[in-house]
XYZ file of C-alpha atoms in Angstrom:
238
model
C -5.535 -1.713 1.693
C -8.281 -0.703 -0.244
C -8.280 -0.401 -3.691
C -8.307 2.888 -3.920
C -5.728 3.386 -1.925
C -3.550 0.676 -4.121
C -4.199 2.384 -7.328
C -3.130 5.879 -5.814
C 0.277 4.292 -5.028
C 0.974 4.407 -8.900
C 0.383 8.399 -8.872
C 4.109 8.760 -8.423
C 5.641 9.032 -12.225
C 8.741 6.360 -11.472
C 6.941 4.167 -9.537
C 4.016 3.395 -12.361
C 6.681 3.399 -14.926
C 8.524 0.412 -12.671
C 4.819 -1.185 -12.763
C 4.213 -0.844 -16.163
C 7.479 -2.078 -17.483
C 6.909 -5.374 -14.929
C 3.793 -5.481 -16.303
C 4.675 -5.747 -20.059
C 7.270 -8.137 -19.135
C 5.058 -11.085 -18.445
C 7.749 -12.884 -16.382
C 9.953 -12.255 -13.354
C 11.985 -9.307 -13.502
C 14.665 -8.247 -10.980
C 15.861 -4.807 -9.819
C 18.693 -4.114 -12.085
C 16.373 -5.053 -15.353
C 13.590 -2.924 -13.690
C 15.855 0.196 -12.621
C 17.458 0.290 -16.277
C 14.299 0.155 -18.001
C 12.919 2.859 -15.895
C 16.189 5.223 -16.024
C 16.689 5.388 -12.064
C 19.270 4.090 -9.910
C 18.664 0.677 -8.653
C 18.186 1.595 -4.895
C 15.161 4.129 -6.066
C 13.625 0.993 -8.105
C 14.099 -1.193 -4.897
C 12.171 1.096 -2.686
C 9.188 1.989 -5.454
C 9.084 -1.796 -6.087
C 8.810 -2.758 -2.743
C 6.181 0.072 -2.387
C 4.029 -1.294 -5.146
C 4.363 -5.011 -3.600
C 3.070 -3.525 -0.165
C 0.265 -2.236 -2.110
C -0.522 -5.488 -3.621
C 0.104 -4.280 -7.467
C 3.070 -6.810 -7.654
C 4.042 -9.791 -6.311
C 7.832 -10.464 -4.863
C 9.798 -13.396 -4.652
C 13.770 -14.664 -4.525
C 15.646 -16.573 -7.156
C 19.170 -16.960 -8.376
C 19.136 -14.746 -12.105
C 22.267 -16.258 -12.940
C 20.688 -19.448 -13.328
C 23.619 -21.678 -11.730
C 22.918 -22.962 -7.655
C 25.466 -23.974 -5.702
C 28.417 -22.684 -4.231
C 29.548 -19.736 -5.932
C 26.481 -19.225 -7.532
C 25.747 -16.024 -5.529
C 22.880 -14.640 -3.304
C 19.219 -15.262 -4.630
C 17.954 -11.714 -5.762
C 14.564 -10.349 -5.322
C 12.246 -10.420 -8.196
C 8.568 -8.973 -9.392
C 5.777 -9.941 -11.224
C 2.349 -8.647 -11.466
C -0.202 -9.240 -8.683
C -3.219 -11.874 -9.549
C -5.282 -10.075 -7.450
C -7.708 -7.655 -9.733
C -7.973 -4.223 -8.171
C -10.917 -1.452 -9.354
C -12.361 1.267 -8.420
C -16.252 3.028 -8.692
C -17.238 6.049 -7.466
C -20.375 6.029 -6.087
C -19.679 1.768 -5.283
C -21.077 -0.671 -8.132
C -21.151 -4.308 -8.065
C -20.812 -5.158 -11.909
C -19.292 -8.057 -11.355
C -21.798 -9.875 -9.020
C -24.389 -8.665 -12.218
C -22.189 -10.374 -14.596
C -21.703 -13.817 -12.832
C -25.879 -13.953 -12.076
C -26.251 -13.217 -15.639
C -23.645 -15.827 -17.090
C -24.921 -18.533 -14.328
C -28.288 -17.966 -15.522
C -27.536 -18.002 -19.485
C -25.169 -21.389 -18.827
C -28.007 -22.870 -16.931
C -30.800 -21.892 -19.860
C -28.142 -23.057 -22.433
C -28.308 -19.722 -24.206
C -24.469 -20.109 -25.497
C -25.477 -19.944 -28.887
C -27.329 -16.821 -28.307
C -24.443 -15.363 -26.343
C -21.681 -15.798 -28.810
C -24.316 -14.351 -31.564
C -24.706 -10.779 -29.226
C -21.096 -10.731 -28.720
C -20.255 -11.110 -32.234
C -22.496 -8.734 -33.400
C -21.297 -6.299 -30.327
C -17.634 -7.133 -31.921
C -18.846 -5.934 -35.712
C -20.355 -2.867 -33.877
C -17.021 -1.610 -32.265
C -15.522 -1.912 -35.530
C -17.713 -0.013 -37.184
C -17.763 0.779 -40.863
C -13.795 -0.338 -40.928
C -12.461 -3.507 -43.228
C -11.629 -6.721 -41.131
C -8.208 -6.579 -39.370
C -5.466 -5.919 -42.229
C -2.555 -7.840 -40.455
C -1.392 -8.578 -37.163
C 0.190 -5.392 -36.275
C -2.901 -3.709 -36.786
C -4.889 -6.458 -34.527
C -2.416 -5.966 -31.961
C -2.746 -2.240 -31.693
C -6.945 -2.979 -31.682
C -6.342 -5.605 -28.789
C -3.933 -3.288 -26.808
C -6.570 -0.490 -27.232
C -9.093 -2.792 -25.496
C -6.654 -3.753 -22.505
C -5.842 -7.554 -23.612
C -1.990 -6.688 -23.390
C -0.990 -8.694 -26.738
C 2.291 -9.808 -27.286
C 3.877 -11.658 -30.647
C 5.168 -15.459 -30.045
C 6.618 -17.790 -32.685
C 8.116 -14.830 -34.975
C 10.070 -16.122 -37.872
C 12.827 -13.715 -37.007
C 13.335 -10.768 -33.848
C 13.858 -8.321 -36.673
C 11.006 -5.953 -36.752
C 9.433 -6.779 -33.652
C 9.461 -4.056 -31.023
C 7.880 -2.654 -28.236
C 4.868 -0.096 -28.477
C 5.556 2.783 -25.818
C 2.272 3.716 -25.870
C 0.861 0.447 -25.207
C 3.276 -1.772 -23.636
C 2.497 -4.384 -26.507
C 5.175 -6.416 -28.775
C 4.453 -5.200 -32.594
C 5.765 -6.944 -35.495
C 4.867 -8.083 -38.979
C 6.840 -11.508 -38.932
C 4.928 -12.785 -35.989
C 3.093 -16.456 -36.403
C 0.518 -15.940 -33.499
C -0.281 -13.066 -30.939
C -1.149 -13.729 -27.390
C -3.000 -11.992 -24.837
C -1.302 -11.887 -21.262
C -5.092 -10.137 -19.956
C -8.584 -11.226 -20.373
C -10.579 -8.488 -19.794
C -13.111 -11.185 -18.692
C -11.024 -12.998 -16.380
C -12.753 -13.042 -12.958
C -16.384 -14.021 -14.454
C -14.456 -16.837 -16.924
C -13.062 -18.329 -14.043
C -16.130 -19.368 -12.867
C -17.996 -20.048 -16.221
C -15.133 -20.650 -18.659
C -16.757 -22.622 -21.682
C -19.709 -20.076 -21.298
C -17.420 -16.746 -20.810
C -14.276 -17.862 -23.680
C -16.844 -18.962 -25.919
C -18.330 -15.098 -25.698
C -14.656 -13.830 -25.597
C -14.011 -15.370 -29.072
C -17.357 -14.564 -30.883
C -16.241 -10.736 -29.528
C -13.073 -10.981 -31.086
C -14.292 -12.649 -34.435
C -16.296 -9.639 -34.507
C -14.175 -6.942 -33.904
C -11.149 -8.525 -36.092
C -13.139 -10.395 -38.778
C -13.720 -13.298 -40.301
C -13.292 -13.180 -43.777
C -9.777 -10.885 -43.660
C -5.759 -12.020 -43.528
C -6.118 -12.646 -39.821
C -8.356 -14.552 -37.476
C -8.785 -15.265 -33.927
C -9.193 -18.895 -32.175
C -9.518 -20.551 -29.206
C -6.073 -21.602 -27.546
C -6.267 -21.632 -23.682
C -3.153 -21.365 -21.480
C -2.856 -21.106 -18.074
C -2.458 -17.410 -16.818
C -3.635 -15.630 -20.119
C -6.860 -15.187 -22.564
C -7.703 -18.241 -24.077
C -7.685 -16.535 -27.328
C -5.081 -16.235 -30.298
C -5.216 -14.260 -32.879
C -2.567 -15.620 -36.091
C -2.711 -15.654 -39.907
C -5.556 -16.896 -41.928
C -5.008 -20.372 -43.294
C -5.236 -18.655 -46.792
C -2.586 -15.866 -45.440
C 0.210 -18.099 -43.593
C 2.586 -18.448 -46.293
């Protein structure tokens, strides 16, 4: 199926709600949970989830949702996660990924890491404009969500005040100790040139968030997620 056909599958509003819910969880989601979240019957949810799988937007597996095994544990249920394949549409056709990979390869071979990071930091500052450095984790999450990083809070001191932001699918709260990101906008190029591109990404976010405010960005790679996290600055960690 072509990318444009896959993305067209999301035109159905129920299907899109189900997709956005599964993506926002960052884990396997069963049919009952997805149906409840989307406000539809389980049979309708199952139909749409399978259509999303056929389109390559979700991946499907099976496991026992009870967490038990052996006799009496019940049959494995279908579960869904976001597909790892990247989808994009450009009309007319463009190939910016190849250009990005060629530029990254040339920069890496020429040892231009420092220059690239300096340029990325300036771009982040330009995106922030005249605004002051990011005022806190909640504000940082809004900025990151707007740029497609899919942030979520981890290590909150309590669950009070932590809630889902309906507009972005991000989890916000003021008690979180660290903000992680499920999506890296530069994932395809970062896979081939991780030190170069991850360093560029960190510098970009340092410029965007600021380096002398109450929060900071730092490298903390985790498989399947963005290599950068955002946390309170040391002077504001208590």
